[in-house]
């Protein structure tokens, strides 16, 4: 991006443009959009502390880009504003989640991952939004993101007025709760900005007290190394034994801190068809998922975010679920059958053996 396009658009009525951007964002299927500047000074301090304490675990990408994450114009030169968007993924029956979590034979998959990979859905829509702006004002400098680069998405969204960062560290909103994804367009147009959202967590500490692994080590601070989402999705190695019992039947991510949040009773069901849960992933028995071969895994997770963890971590996670399942011949036979497969990693085998030991 250069300063050229900024100058070229000096005649544009910027408030009218912002109003149109918000309307187009809704027409494209986003649930809200807001505009902010690029000053993230306070957040930079918190991010630094988090990294210094090692709370990012093995997510090297959280620090390897230096200050690019907290200084948008170091990532994309010329950026002066950020258009933040949010897109709901909640389904009508989201409360069913609690029932599944209590059934040790069924696999619990985070609600966000049951449909099509949100990265693909949101990126495409953001590109359409940018093109729509271009059609109105002519060429300008921009880049679109959704969890795809060093971008401090929640801080930018909070500053854009889309919600506040809750004690569980997710962004939430008093009208819709927190079941939504975030995305951004970095732009070089000096648009009027929105006011930040105010915080309404009050004295509630449900998320802190009810987190299964006590990963929310203080309000607004999640130690990723303890978080089930990190352990089951980001960690590529063996999952420390001390967390395996608490993981229960959660084989991909965790939603507990959001399920216990009182604001989520206002959640809106998404209109996005791509987020419709896939039958092959919803309410499935752990034993049936363990029976999938690597080919089955690749086939059933095509276009899904789950594919990114790979087959060995998938088996590792299901093994933990089965180690925690009610003992039965079906469970033990399924684990033993899997151990006969010849392409398993040492990590997967170790978890399957651990699962067998739980039923001894
Ligand atoms: C790394 C990461 C993770 C890590 C670490 C989580 C975390 N809290 O950072 C892990 C793997 C654990 C994870 C899990 C999940 N993630 Co995630 N994740 C990210 C990612 C890539 C970066 C987040 C980040 O910047 N972390 C850095 C830390 C320092 O930020 P933070 O904890 O939020 O801390 C901020 C504030 O809390 C504040 N702060 C920190 N300390 C203190 C102390 C005090 C006293 C105060 C006042 C403030 C304060 O300042 C910090 C900087 O802004 C973003 C995408 C992106 N590029 O932004 C998605 C993202 C945050 N994840 C998302 C989702 C959906 C999830 C899960 C719900 C998925 C799931 N169901 O399993 C869980 C939720 C777990 C949780 N409670 O956070 C969504 C969240 C949408 C939303 N509504 O907020 C995002 C935005 C992706 C997206 N594009 O939609 N995630
Ligand atoms: S996602 Fe689960 S493990 Fe992670 S902080 Fe929330 S409740 Fe705790």
CSV table of C-alpha atoms and ligand atoms in Angstrom, one decimal:
chain,number,residue,atom,x,y,z
A,1,UNK,CA,0.0,0.0,0.0
A,2,UNK,CA,1.2,3.6,-0.6
A,3,UNK,CA,0.0,7.0,0.5
A,4,UNK,CA,-1.1,7.6,-3.1
A,5,UNK,CA,-4.6,6.1,-2.8
A,6,UNK,CA,-5.2,7.9,0.4
A,7,UNK,CA,-4.7,11.2,-1.4
A,8,UNK,CA,-6.7,10.1,-4.3
A,9,UNK,CA,-9.7,9.5,-2.1
A,10,UNK,CA,-9.7,12.9,-0.3
A,11,UNK,CA,-12.9,13.9,-2.1
A,12,UNK,CA,-14.9,10.9,-0.9
A,13,UNK,CA,-17.6,11.5,1.7
A,14,UNK,CA,-16.0,9.2,4.3
A,15,UNK,CA,-19.0,8.9,6.7
A,16,UNK,CA,-21.3,8.0,3.9
A,17,UNK,CA,-18.7,5.5,2.7
A,18,UNK,CA,-18.5,3.9,6.2
A,19,UNK,CA,-22.4,3.6,6.3
A,20,UNK,CA,-22.3,1.9,2.9
A,21,UNK,CA,-19.4,-0.5,4.0
A,22,UNK,CA,-21.5,-1.6,6.9
A,23,UNK,CA,-24.6,-2.2,4.7
A,24,UNK,CA,-22.5,-4.1,2.1
A,25,UNK,CA,-20.9,-6.2,4.9
A,26,UNK,CA,-24.4,-7.2,6.0
A,27,UNK,CA,-25.5,-8.0,2.5
A,28,UNK,CA,-22.5,-10.3,2.1
A,29,UNK,CA,-23.5,-12.2,5.2
A,30,UNK,CA,-21.4,-10.6,8.0
A,31,UNK,CA,-23.3,-9.9,11.2
A,32,UNK,CA,-21.6,-6.6,11.9
A,33,UNK,CA,-18.7,-4.4,10.8
A,34,UNK,CA,-16.8,-1.6,12.6
A,35,UNK,CA,-13.8,0.7,11.9
A,36,UNK,CA,-10.8,1.4,14.1
A,37,UNK,CA,-7.4,3.1,13.9
A,38,UNK,CA,-4.1,1.1,14.3
A,39,UNK,CA,-3.0,2.1,17.8
A,40,UNK,CA,-2.7,-1.1,19.9
A,41,UNK,CA,-0.2,0.2,22.5
A,42,UNK,CA,-2.0,-1.2,25.6
A,43,UNK,CA,-2.6,-4.6,23.9
A,44,UNK,CA,1.0,-4.8,22.9
A,45,UNK,CA,2.0,-4.7,26.6
A,46,UNK,CA,-0.4,-7.6,27.4
A,47,UNK,CA,0.8,-9.6,24.5
A,48,UNK,CA,4.4,-9.2,25.4
A,49,UNK,CA,3.8,-10.3,29.0
A,50,UNK,CA,1.8,-13.3,27.8
A,51,UNK,CA,4.7,-14.4,25.5
A,52,UNK,CA,7.4,-13.7,28.2
A,53,UNK,CA,5.5,-16.0,30.5
A,54,UNK,CA,5.6,-18.7,27.8
A,55,UNK,CA,1.8,-18.9,27.7
A,56,UNK,CA,1.8,-19.4,23.9
A,57,UNK,CA,3.4,-22.8,24.4
A,58,UNK,CA,4.6,-24.1,21.0
A,59,UNK,CA,2.7,-21.5,18.9
A,60,UNK,CA,5.9,-19.9,17.6
A,61,UNK,CA,3.9,-17.9,15.1
A,62,UNK,CA,2.7,-15.8,18.1
A,63,UNK,CA,6.1,-14.1,18.5
A,64,UNK,CA,8.1,-14.7,15.4
A,65,UNK,CA,6.8,-11.7,13.6
A,66,UNK,CA,8.0,-9.2,16.2
A,67,UNK,CA,5.8,-6.1,16.5
A,68,UNK,CA,4.0,-6.7,13.2
A,69,UNK,CA,1.0,-8.2,15.1
A,70,UNK,CA,0.5,-5.1,17.2
A,71,UNK,CA,1.4,-2.5,14.6
A,72,UNK,CA,-0.7,-3.0,11.5
A,73,UNK,CA,1.3,-0.6,9.4
A,74,UNK,CA,4.5,-2.7,9.9
A,75,UNK,CA,2.6,-5.7,8.5
A,76,UNK,CA,1.0,-3.7,5.6
A,77,UNK,CA,2.7,-0.4,4.9
A,78,UNK,CA,0.3,2.5,4.6
A,79,UNK,CA,-2.5,1.0,6.7
A,80,UNK,CA,-4.3,3.7,8.7
A,81,UNK,CA,-7.6,2.0,9.4
A,82,UNK,CA,-9.0,-1.5,10.0
A,83,UNK,CA,-12.4,-2.7,9.0
A,84,UNK,CA,-13.3,-5.4,11.4
A,85,UNK,CA,-16.2,-7.9,10.8
A,86,UNK,CA,-17.8,-10.6,12.7
A,87,UNK,CA,-19.8,-13.6,11.5
A,88,UNK,CA,-21.9,-15.8,13.7
A,89,UNK,CA,-21.6,-19.6,13.6
A,90,UNK,CA,-24.1,-20.6,16.3
A,91,UNK,CA,-26.8,-23.1,15.4
A,92,UNK,CA,-30.3,-23.3,16.7
A,93,UNK,CA,-29.4,-26.4,18.9
A,94,UNK,CA,-26.2,-25.1,20.4
A,95,UNK,CA,-27.4,-26.0,23.9
A,96,UNK,CA,-27.3,-29.6,22.8
A,97,UNK,CA,-23.6,-29.2,23.3
A,98,UNK,CA,-24.0,-29.7,27.0
A,99,UNK,CA,-25.8,-33.0,26.5
A,100,UNK,CA,-23.0,-34.3,24.3
A,101,UNK,CA,-20.3,-33.3,26.7
A,102,UNK,CA,-22.1,-35.5,29.3
A,103,UNK,CA,-22.2,-38.6,27.1
A,104,UNK,CA,-18.8,-40.3,27.3
A,105,UNK,CA,-19.4,-42.5,24.3
A,106,UNK,CA,-20.0,-39.5,21.9
A,107,UNK,CA,-17.2,-37.3,20.5
A,108,UNK,CA,-17.4,-33.6,21.2
A,109,UNK,CA,-16.2,-31.4,18.5
A,110,UNK,CA,-16.1,-27.6,19.0
A,111,UNK,CA,-19.1,-26.0,17.5
A,112,UNK,CA,-17.1,-23.7,15.3
A,113,UNK,CA,-15.5,-26.7,13.5
A,114,UNK,CA,-18.6,-28.7,12.5
A,115,UNK,CA,-19.2,-26.9,9.2
A,116,UNK,CA,-17.0,-25.7,6.4
A,117,UNK,CA,-13.6,-24.1,7.3
A,118,UNK,CA,-14.4,-20.5,8.3
A,119,UNK,CA,-11.1,-19.2,6.9
A,120,UNK,CA,-12.3,-20.0,3.3
A,121,UNK,CA,-15.8,-18.6,3.8
A,122,UNK,CA,-14.8,-15.4,5.5
A,123,UNK,CA,-11.8,-14.6,3.2
A,124,UNK,CA,-13.9,-14.9,0.1
A,125,UNK,CA,-16.6,-12.5,1.5
A,126,UNK,CA,-13.9,-10.0,2.7
A,127,UNK,CA,-12.5,-10.0,-0.8
A,128,UNK,CA,-16.0,-9.2,-2.2
A,129,UNK,CA,-16.4,-6.4,0.3
A,130,UNK,CA,-13.0,-4.9,-0.7
A,131,UNK,CA,-14.0,-5.1,-4.4
A,132,UNK,CA,-17.3,-3.5,-3.6
A,133,UNK,CA,-15.5,-0.5,-2.0
A,134,UNK,CA,-13.1,-0.3,-4.9
A,135,UNK,CA,-16.1,-0.2,-7.3
A,136,UNK,CA,-17.4,2.8,-5.3
A,137,UNK,CA,-14.2,4.8,-4.8
A,138,UNK,CA,-11.6,3.5,-7.3
A,139,UNK,CA,-8.3,1.7,-6.5
A,140,UNK,CA,-7.1,1.7,-2.9
A,141,UNK,CA,-4.6,-0.2,-0.8
A,142,UNK,CA,-6.0,-3.1,1.2
A,143,UNK,CA,-5.4,-6.7,2.5
A,144,UNK,CA,-7.9,-9.1,4.0
A,145,UNK,CA,-7.3,-11.4,6.9
A,146,UNK,CA,-9.0,-14.0,9.0
A,147,UNK,CA,-6.8,-15.8,11.4
A,148,UNK,CA,-4.3,-16.0,8.6
A,149,UNK,CA,-1.5,-13.6,9.5
A,150,UNK,CA,0.0,-11.8,12.6
A,151,UNK,CA,-3.1,-9.7,13.3
A,152,UNK,CA,-4.5,-9.0,16.8
A,153,UNK,CA,-8.0,-9.7,15.8
A,154,UNK,CA,-9.9,-9.5,19.1
A,155,UNK,CA,-8.2,-6.2,20.1
A,156,UNK,CA,-9.0,-4.6,16.8
A,157,UNK,CA,-12.6,-5.9,16.9
A,158,UNK,CA,-13.0,-4.5,20.5
A,159,UNK,CA,-11.7,-1.1,19.4
A,160,UNK,CA,-14.1,-1.2,16.3
A,161,UNK,CA,-17.1,-1.6,18.7
A,162,UNK,CA,-17.9,-5.2,17.8
A,163,UNK,CA,-17.9,-6.4,21.4
A,164,UNK,CA,-15.6,-6.6,24.4
A,165,UNK,CA,-12.8,-9.1,25.3
A,166,UNK,CA,-14.3,-11.2,28.1
A,167,UNK,CA,-12.6,-12.8,31.0
A,168,UNK,CA,-12.2,-15.9,28.9
A,169,UNK,CA,-10.4,-13.7,26.4
A,170,UNK,CA,-13.0,-14.3,23.6
A,171,UNK,CA,-14.8,-11.3,22.1
A,172,UNK,CA,-18.4,-11.1,23.1
A,173,UNK,CA,-21.4,-8.9,22.5
A,174,UNK,CA,-24.4,-8.1,24.7
A,175,UNK,CA,-26.8,-8.8,21.8
A,176,UNK,CA,-25.3,-12.0,20.4
A,177,UNK,CA,-22.8,-13.6,22.9
A,178,UNK,CA,-19.5,-14.9,21.6
A,179,UNK,CA,-20.2,-17.6,19.0
A,180,UNK,CA,-18.7,-15.7,16.1
A,181,UNK,CA,-15.6,-15.5,14.0
A,182,UNK,CA,-13.6,-12.3,13.3
A,183,UNK,CA,-12.0,-11.0,10.1
A,184,UNK,CA,-10.4,-7.7,8.9
A,185,UNK,CA,-9.5,-5.5,6.0
A,186,UNK,CA,-6.5,-3.3,6.5
A,187,UNK,CA,-7.0,-0.2,4.4
A,188,UNK,CA,-5.1,3.0,3.6
A,189,UNK,CA,-8.2,5.2,3.5
A,190,UNK,CA,-8.6,7.6,6.5
A,191,UNK,CA,-12.2,6.5,7.5
A,192,UNK,CA,-14.0,7.9,10.6
A,193,UNK,CA,-13.7,5.4,13.4
A,194,UNK,CA,-16.2,3.7,15.7
A,195,UNK,CA,-16.2,3.9,19.6
A,196,UNK,CA,-14.9,0.8,21.4
A,197,UNK,CA,-17.4,-1.5,23.1
A,198,UNK,CA,-17.6,-1.3,26.9
A,199,UNK,CA,-17.0,-4.4,29.1
A,200,UNK,CA,-20.0,-6.0,30.7
A,201,UNK,CA,-18.4,-9.1,32.4
A,202,UNK,CA,-19.1,-7.5,35.8
A,203,UNK,CA,-18.4,-9.8,38.8
A,204,UNK,CA,-19.3,-13.0,36.8
A,205,UNK,CA,-16.4,-15.5,36.8
A,206,UNK,CA,-18.2,-18.6,35.5
A,207,UNK,CA,-15.6,-19.1,32.7
A,208,UNK,CA,-12.7,-18.9,35.1
A,209,UNK,CA,-14.2,-21.3,37.7
A,210,UNK,CA,-15.7,-23.8,35.2
A,211,UNK,CA,-12.8,-24.2,32.8
A,212,UNK,CA,-12.0,-28.0,33.0
A,213,UNK,CA,-8.2,-27.5,33.1
A,214,UNK,CA,-8.1,-24.1,34.9
A,215,UNK,CA,-6.5,-22.6,31.9
A,216,UNK,CA,-8.0,-19.1,32.5
A,217,UNK,CA,-5.3,-18.2,35.0
A,218,UNK,CA,-6.7,-14.7,35.7
A,219,UNK,CA,-9.3,-12.5,34.1
A,220,UNK,CA,-8.4,-11.9,30.4
A,221,UNK,CA,-5.5,-14.3,30.6
A,222,UNK,CA,-5.6,-17.8,29.1
A,223,UNK,CA,-2.5,-20.0,29.5
A,224,UNK,CA,-2.7,-21.7,26.2
A,225,UNK,CA,-0.5,-24.6,27.4
A,226,UNK,CA,-3.4,-25.7,29.7
A,227,UNK,CA,-6.2,-24.9,27.3
A,228,UNK,CA,-8.0,-28.0,25.7
A,229,UNK,CA,-8.3,-26.1,22.5
A,230,UNK,CA,-4.5,-25.7,22.3
A,231,UNK,CA,-3.8,-29.3,23.5
A,232,UNK,CA,-6.2,-30.9,21.0
A,233,UNK,CA,-5.6,-28.6,18.0
A,234,UNK,CA,-2.2,-26.8,18.2
A,235,UNK,CA,0.0,-29.2,20.1
A,236,UNK,CA,1.7,-31.6,17.7
A,237,UNK,CA,3.1,-33.9,20.4
A,238,UNK,CA,1.9,-36.1,23.2
A,239,UNK,CA,-0.7,-34.5,25.4
A,240,UNK,CA,0.6,-34.3,29.0
A,241,UNK,CA,-1.1,-37.0,31.1
A,242,UNK,CA,-2.1,-34.5,33.8
A,243,UNK,CA,-4.7,-33.0,31.4
A,244,UNK,CA,-6.1,-36.2,29.8
A,245,UNK,CA,-8.8,-36.9,32.3
A,246,UNK,CA,-10.2,-33.3,32.2
A,247,UNK,CA,-10.3,-33.4,28.4
A,248,UNK,CA,-13.1,-35.9,28.7
A,249,UNK,CA,-14.7,-36.5,25.3
A,250,UNK,CA,-13.5,-33.2,23.7
A,251,UNK,CA,-11.6,-34.4,20.6
A,252,UNK,CA,-11.2,-31.1,18.8
A,253,UNK,CA,-11.2,-27.8,20.6
A,254,UNK,CA,-13.3,-26.8,23.7
A,255,UNK,CA,-16.3,-24.6,24.2
A,256,UNK,CA,-16.9,-24.8,27.9
A,257,UNK,CA,-15.9,-21.2,28.7
A,258,UNK,CA,-18.5,-20.0,26.2
A,259,UNK,CA,-21.2,-22.5,27.1
A,260,UNK,CA,-21.2,-21.2,30.7
A,261,UNK,CA,-21.2,-17.5,29.7
A,262,UNK,CA,-24.6,-15.9,30.5
A,263,UNK,CA,-24.3,-13.6,27.5
A,264,UNK,CA,-24.6,-16.6,25.2
A,265,UNK,CA,-28.2,-17.0,25.9
A,266,UNK,CA,-28.6,-14.2,23.4
A,267,UNK,CA,-26.8,-16.1,20.7
A,268,UNK,CA,-28.2,-15.7,17.2
A,269,UNK,CA,-28.3,-18.7,14.9
A,270,UNK,CA,-26.2,-18.2,11.8
A,271,UNK,CA,-27.7,-17.8,8.4
A,272,UNK,CA,-24.5,-19.1,6.7
A,273,UNK,CA,-25.3,-22.4,5.0
A,274,UNK,CA,-21.6,-23.3,4.8
A,275,UNK,CA,-21.5,-23.4,8.6
A,276,UNK,CA,-24.2,-26.1,8.7
A,277,UNK,CA,-22.8,-29.0,10.8
A,278,UNK,CA,-21.6,-32.0,8.7
A,279,UNK,CA,-23.4,-35.2,9.4
A,280,UNK,CA,-20.2,-37.3,9.4
A,281,UNK,CA,-18.8,-35.1,12.3
A,282,UNK,CA,-21.9,-34.4,14.4
A,283,UNK,CA,-22.8,-36.5,17.5
A,284,UNK,CA,-20.7,-39.4,16.3
A,285,UNK,CA,-19.6,-42.3,18.5
A,286,UNK,CA,-15.9,-42.2,19.5
A,287,UNK,CA,-15.5,-45.9,18.5
A,288,UNK,CA,-16.9,-45.1,15.0
A,289,UNK,CA,-14.5,-42.2,14.5
A,290,UNK,CA,-11.6,-44.3,15.7
A,291,UNK,CA,-12.4,-46.8,13.0
A,292,UNK,CA,-11.8,-44.3,10.2
A,293,UNK,CA,-8.7,-45.0,8.2
A,294,UNK,CA,-6.4,-42.1,7.1
A,295,UNK,CA,-8.2,-42.1,3.8
A,296,UNK,CA,-11.6,-41.8,5.6
A,297,UNK,CA,-10.2,-39.0,7.7
A,298,UNK,CA,-9.0,-37.1,4.6
A,299,UNK,CA,-12.3,-37.7,2.8
A,300,UNK,CA,-14.6,-36.7,5.7
A,301,UNK,CA,-12.6,-33.6,6.7
A,302,UNK,CA,-12.2,-32.1,3.2
A,303,UNK,CA,-12.9,-28.3,3.4
A,304,UNK,CA,-13.0,-28.5,7.2
A,305,UNK,CA,-10.6,-26.9,9.7
A,306,UNK,CA,-10.2,-30.2,11.4
A,307,UNK,CA,-8.0,-31.6,8.5
A,308,UNK,CA,-5.2,-29.2,9.6
A,309,UNK,CA,-4.3,-31.3,12.7
A,310,UNK,CA,-3.6,-34.4,10.6
A,311,UNK,CA,-4.5,-38.0,11.1
A,312,UNK,CA,-2.1,-38.9,13.9
A,313,UNK,CA,-3.3,-36.1,16.2
A,314,UNK,CA,-6.9,-37.0,15.3
A,315,UNK,CA,-6.2,-40.6,16.5
A,316,UNK,CA,-4.4,-39.2,19.6
A,317,UNK,CA,-7.4,-37.1,20.6
A,318,UNK,CA,-10.0,-39.9,20.0
A,319,UNK,CA,-7.8,-42.2,22.1
A,320,UNK,CA,-8.0,-39.8,25.0
A,321,UNK,CA,-11.8,-39.6,24.6
A,322,UNK,CA,-12.0,-43.5,24.6
A,323,UNK,CA,-9.7,-43.7,27.7
A,324,UNK,CA,-12.3,-41.5,29.4
A,325,UNK,CA,-15.3,-43.4,28.1
A,326,UNK,CA,-17.4,-45.8,30.1
A,327,UNK,CA,-15.7,-49.2,30.0
A,328,UNK,CA,-17.2,-51.8,27.6
A,329,UNK,CA,-16.0,-54.5,25.3
A,330,UNK,CA,-16.9,-52.3,22.3
A,331,UNK,CA,-14.6,-49.6,23.5
A,332,UNK,CA,-11.7,-52.0,24.4
A,333,UNK,CA,-12.0,-53.9,21.1
A,334,UNK,CA,-12.1,-50.7,19.1
A,335,UNK,CA,-8.8,-49.5,20.7
A,336,UNK,CA,-7.2,-53.0,20.2
A,337,UNK,CA,-8.3,-53.1,16.6
A,338,UNK,CA,-6.8,-49.7,16.0
A,339,UNK,CA,-3.5,-50.8,17.5
A,340,UNK,CA,-3.2,-53.3,14.6
A,341,UNK,CA,-3.0,-50.6,12.0
A,342,UNK,CA,0.5,-50.3,10.7
A,343,UNK,CA,0.8,-46.6,9.8
A,344,UNK,CA,0.4,-45.1,13.3
A,345,UNK,CA,2.9,-42.8,14.9
A,346,UNK,CA,4.6,-43.4,18.2
A,347,UNK,CA,2.5,-40.6,19.6
A,348,UNK,CA,-0.8,-42.2,18.5
A,349,UNK,CA,0.2,-45.7,19.8
A,350,UNK,CA,1.2,-44.2,23.2
A,351,UNK,CA,-2.2,-42.6,23.6
A,352,UNK,CA,-4.0,-45.8,22.5
A,353,UNK,CA,-2.1,-47.8,25.1
A,354,UNK,CA,-2.9,-45.1,27.7
A,355,UNK,CA,-6.6,-45.6,26.8
A,356,UNK,CA,-6.4,-49.3,27.2
A,357,UNK,CA,-4.8,-48.8,30.7
A,358,UNK,CA,-7.7,-46.7,31.8
A,359,UNK,CA,-10.0,-49.7,31.3
A,360,UNK,CA,-7.7,-52.2,33.1
B,1,LIG,C1,-3.5,-18.0,19.5
B,1,LIG,C2,-5.0,-18.3,19.4
B,1,LIG,C3,-5.6,-19.2,20.2
B,1,LIG,C4,-4.8,-19.9,21.3
B,1,LIG,C5,-4.6,-19.0,22.5
B,1,LIG,C6,-6.0,-18.3,22.9
B,1,LIG,C7,-5.8,-16.9,23.4
B,1,LIG,N1,-6.6,-16.5,24.4
B,1,LIG,O1,-5.0,-16.1,22.9
B,1,LIG,C8,-5.7,-21.2,21.6
B,1,LIG,C9,-5.3,-22.3,20.7
B,1,LIG,C10,-5.8,-21.6,23.0
B,1,LIG,C11,-7.1,-20.7,21.1
B,1,LIG,C12,-8.3,-21.2,21.5
B,1,LIG,C13,-9.5,-20.7,21.0
B,1,LIG,N2,-9.7,-19.9,20.0
B,1,LIG,CO1,-8.3,-18.9,19.1
B,1,LIG,N3,-7.1,-17.7,18.3
B,1,LIG,C14,-5.8,-17.5,18.5
B,1,LIG,C15,-5.3,-16.4,17.5
B,1,LIG,C16,-4.6,-17.0,16.4
B,1,LIG,C17,-4.5,-15.3,18.3
B,1,LIG,C18,-5.1,-14.8,19.6
B,1,LIG,C19,-4.1,-13.9,20.3
B,1,LIG,O2,-3.7,-12.8,19.8
B,1,LIG,N4,-3.6,-14.3,21.5
B,1,LIG,C20,-2.7,-13.5,22.2
B,1,LIG,C21,-3.2,-13.3,23.6
B,1,LIG,C22,-2.2,-12.4,24.5
B,1,LIG,O3,-4.4,-12.6,23.5
B,1,LIG,P1,-5.5,-12.6,24.6
B,1,LIG,O4,-5.4,-13.8,25.5
B,1,LIG,O5,-6.8,-12.4,23.9
B,1,LIG,O6,-5.1,-11.4,25.5
B,1,LIG,C23,-5.6,-10.1,25.1
B,1,LIG,C24,-6.6,-9.5,26.1
B,1,LIG,O7,-7.2,-10.5,26.9
B,1,LIG,C25,-5.8,-8.5,26.8
B,1,LIG,N5,-5.1,-8.9,28.1
B,1,LIG,C26,-4.2,-9.9,28.2
B,1,LIG,N6,-3.8,-10.0,29.5
B,1,LIG,C27,-4.5,-9.1,30.2
B,1,LIG,C28,-4.5,-8.8,31.5
B,1,LIG,C29,-5.3,-7.7,32.0
B,1,LIG,C30,-5.3,-7.4,33.4
B,1,LIG,C31,-6.2,-7.1,31.1
B,1,LIG,C32,-7.1,-6.0,31.5
B,1,LIG,C33,-6.2,-7.4,29.7
B,1,LIG,C34,-5.4,-8.4,29.3
B,1,LIG,O8,-4.7,-8.1,26.0
B,1,LIG,C35,-4.4,-9.2,25.1
B,1,LIG,C36,-4.0,-8.6,23.7
B,1,LIG,O9,-5.1,-8.1,23.1
B,1,LIG,C37,-6.7,-15.7,17.1
B,1,LIG,C38,-6.7,-15.2,15.6
B,1,LIG,C39,-6.0,-13.9,15.6
B,1,LIG,N7,-5.1,-13.8,14.6
B,1,LIG,O10,-6.2,-13.0,16.4
B,1,LIG,C40,-7.7,-16.9,17.3
B,1,LIG,C41,-9.1,-16.5,17.8
B,1,LIG,C42,-8.9,-15.6,19.0
B,1,LIG,N8,-9.6,-17.8,18.3
B,1,LIG,C43,-10.9,-18.0,18.2
B,1,LIG,C44,-11.6,-19.1,18.7
B,1,LIG,C45,-13.0,-19.3,18.2
B,1,LIG,C46,-11.1,-19.9,19.6
B,1,LIG,C47,-11.8,-21.0,20.5
B,1,LIG,C48,-13.2,-20.6,21.0
B,1,LIG,C49,-11.8,-22.3,19.6
B,1,LIG,C50,-12.4,-23.5,20.3
B,1,LIG,N9,-13.7,-23.6,20.4
B,1,LIG,O11,-11.7,-24.4,20.7
B,1,LIG,C51,-10.8,-21.2,21.7
B,1,LIG,C52,-11.1,-20.3,22.9
B,1,LIG,C53,-10.1,-20.4,24.0
B,1,LIG,C54,-10.0,-19.2,24.8
B,1,LIG,N10,-10.6,-19.1,26.0
B,1,LIG,O12,-9.3,-18.2,24.4
B,1,LIG,C55,-11.5,-16.8,17.5
B,1,LIG,C56,-12.3,-16.0,18.6
B,1,LIG,C57,-13.5,-15.3,18.1
B,1,LIG,C58,-14.1,-14.5,19.3
B,1,LIG,N11,-15.4,-14.5,19.4
B,1,LIG,O13,-13.4,-13.9,20.1
B,1,LIG,C59,-10.3,-16.0,16.9
B,1,LIG,C60,-10.3,-14.5,16.8
B,1,LIG,C61,-10.1,-16.6,15.4
B,1,LIG,C62,-11.1,-15.9,14.5
B,1,LIG,N12,-10.7,-15.3,13.4
B,1,LIG,O14,-12.3,-15.9,14.6
B,1,LIG,N13,-6.9,-19.6,20.2
B,2,LIG,S1,-11.5,-23.3,25.7
B,2,LIG,FE1,-11.9,-24.8,27.4
B,2,LIG,S2,-9.9,-25.3,28.3
B,2,LIG,FE2,-9.7,-23.4,27.0
B,2,LIG,S3,-10.0,-21.7,28.4
B,2,LIG,FE3,-12.0,-22.2,27.6
B,2,LIG,S4,-13.0,-23.6,29.0
B,2,LIG,FE4,-10.8,-23.6,29.5
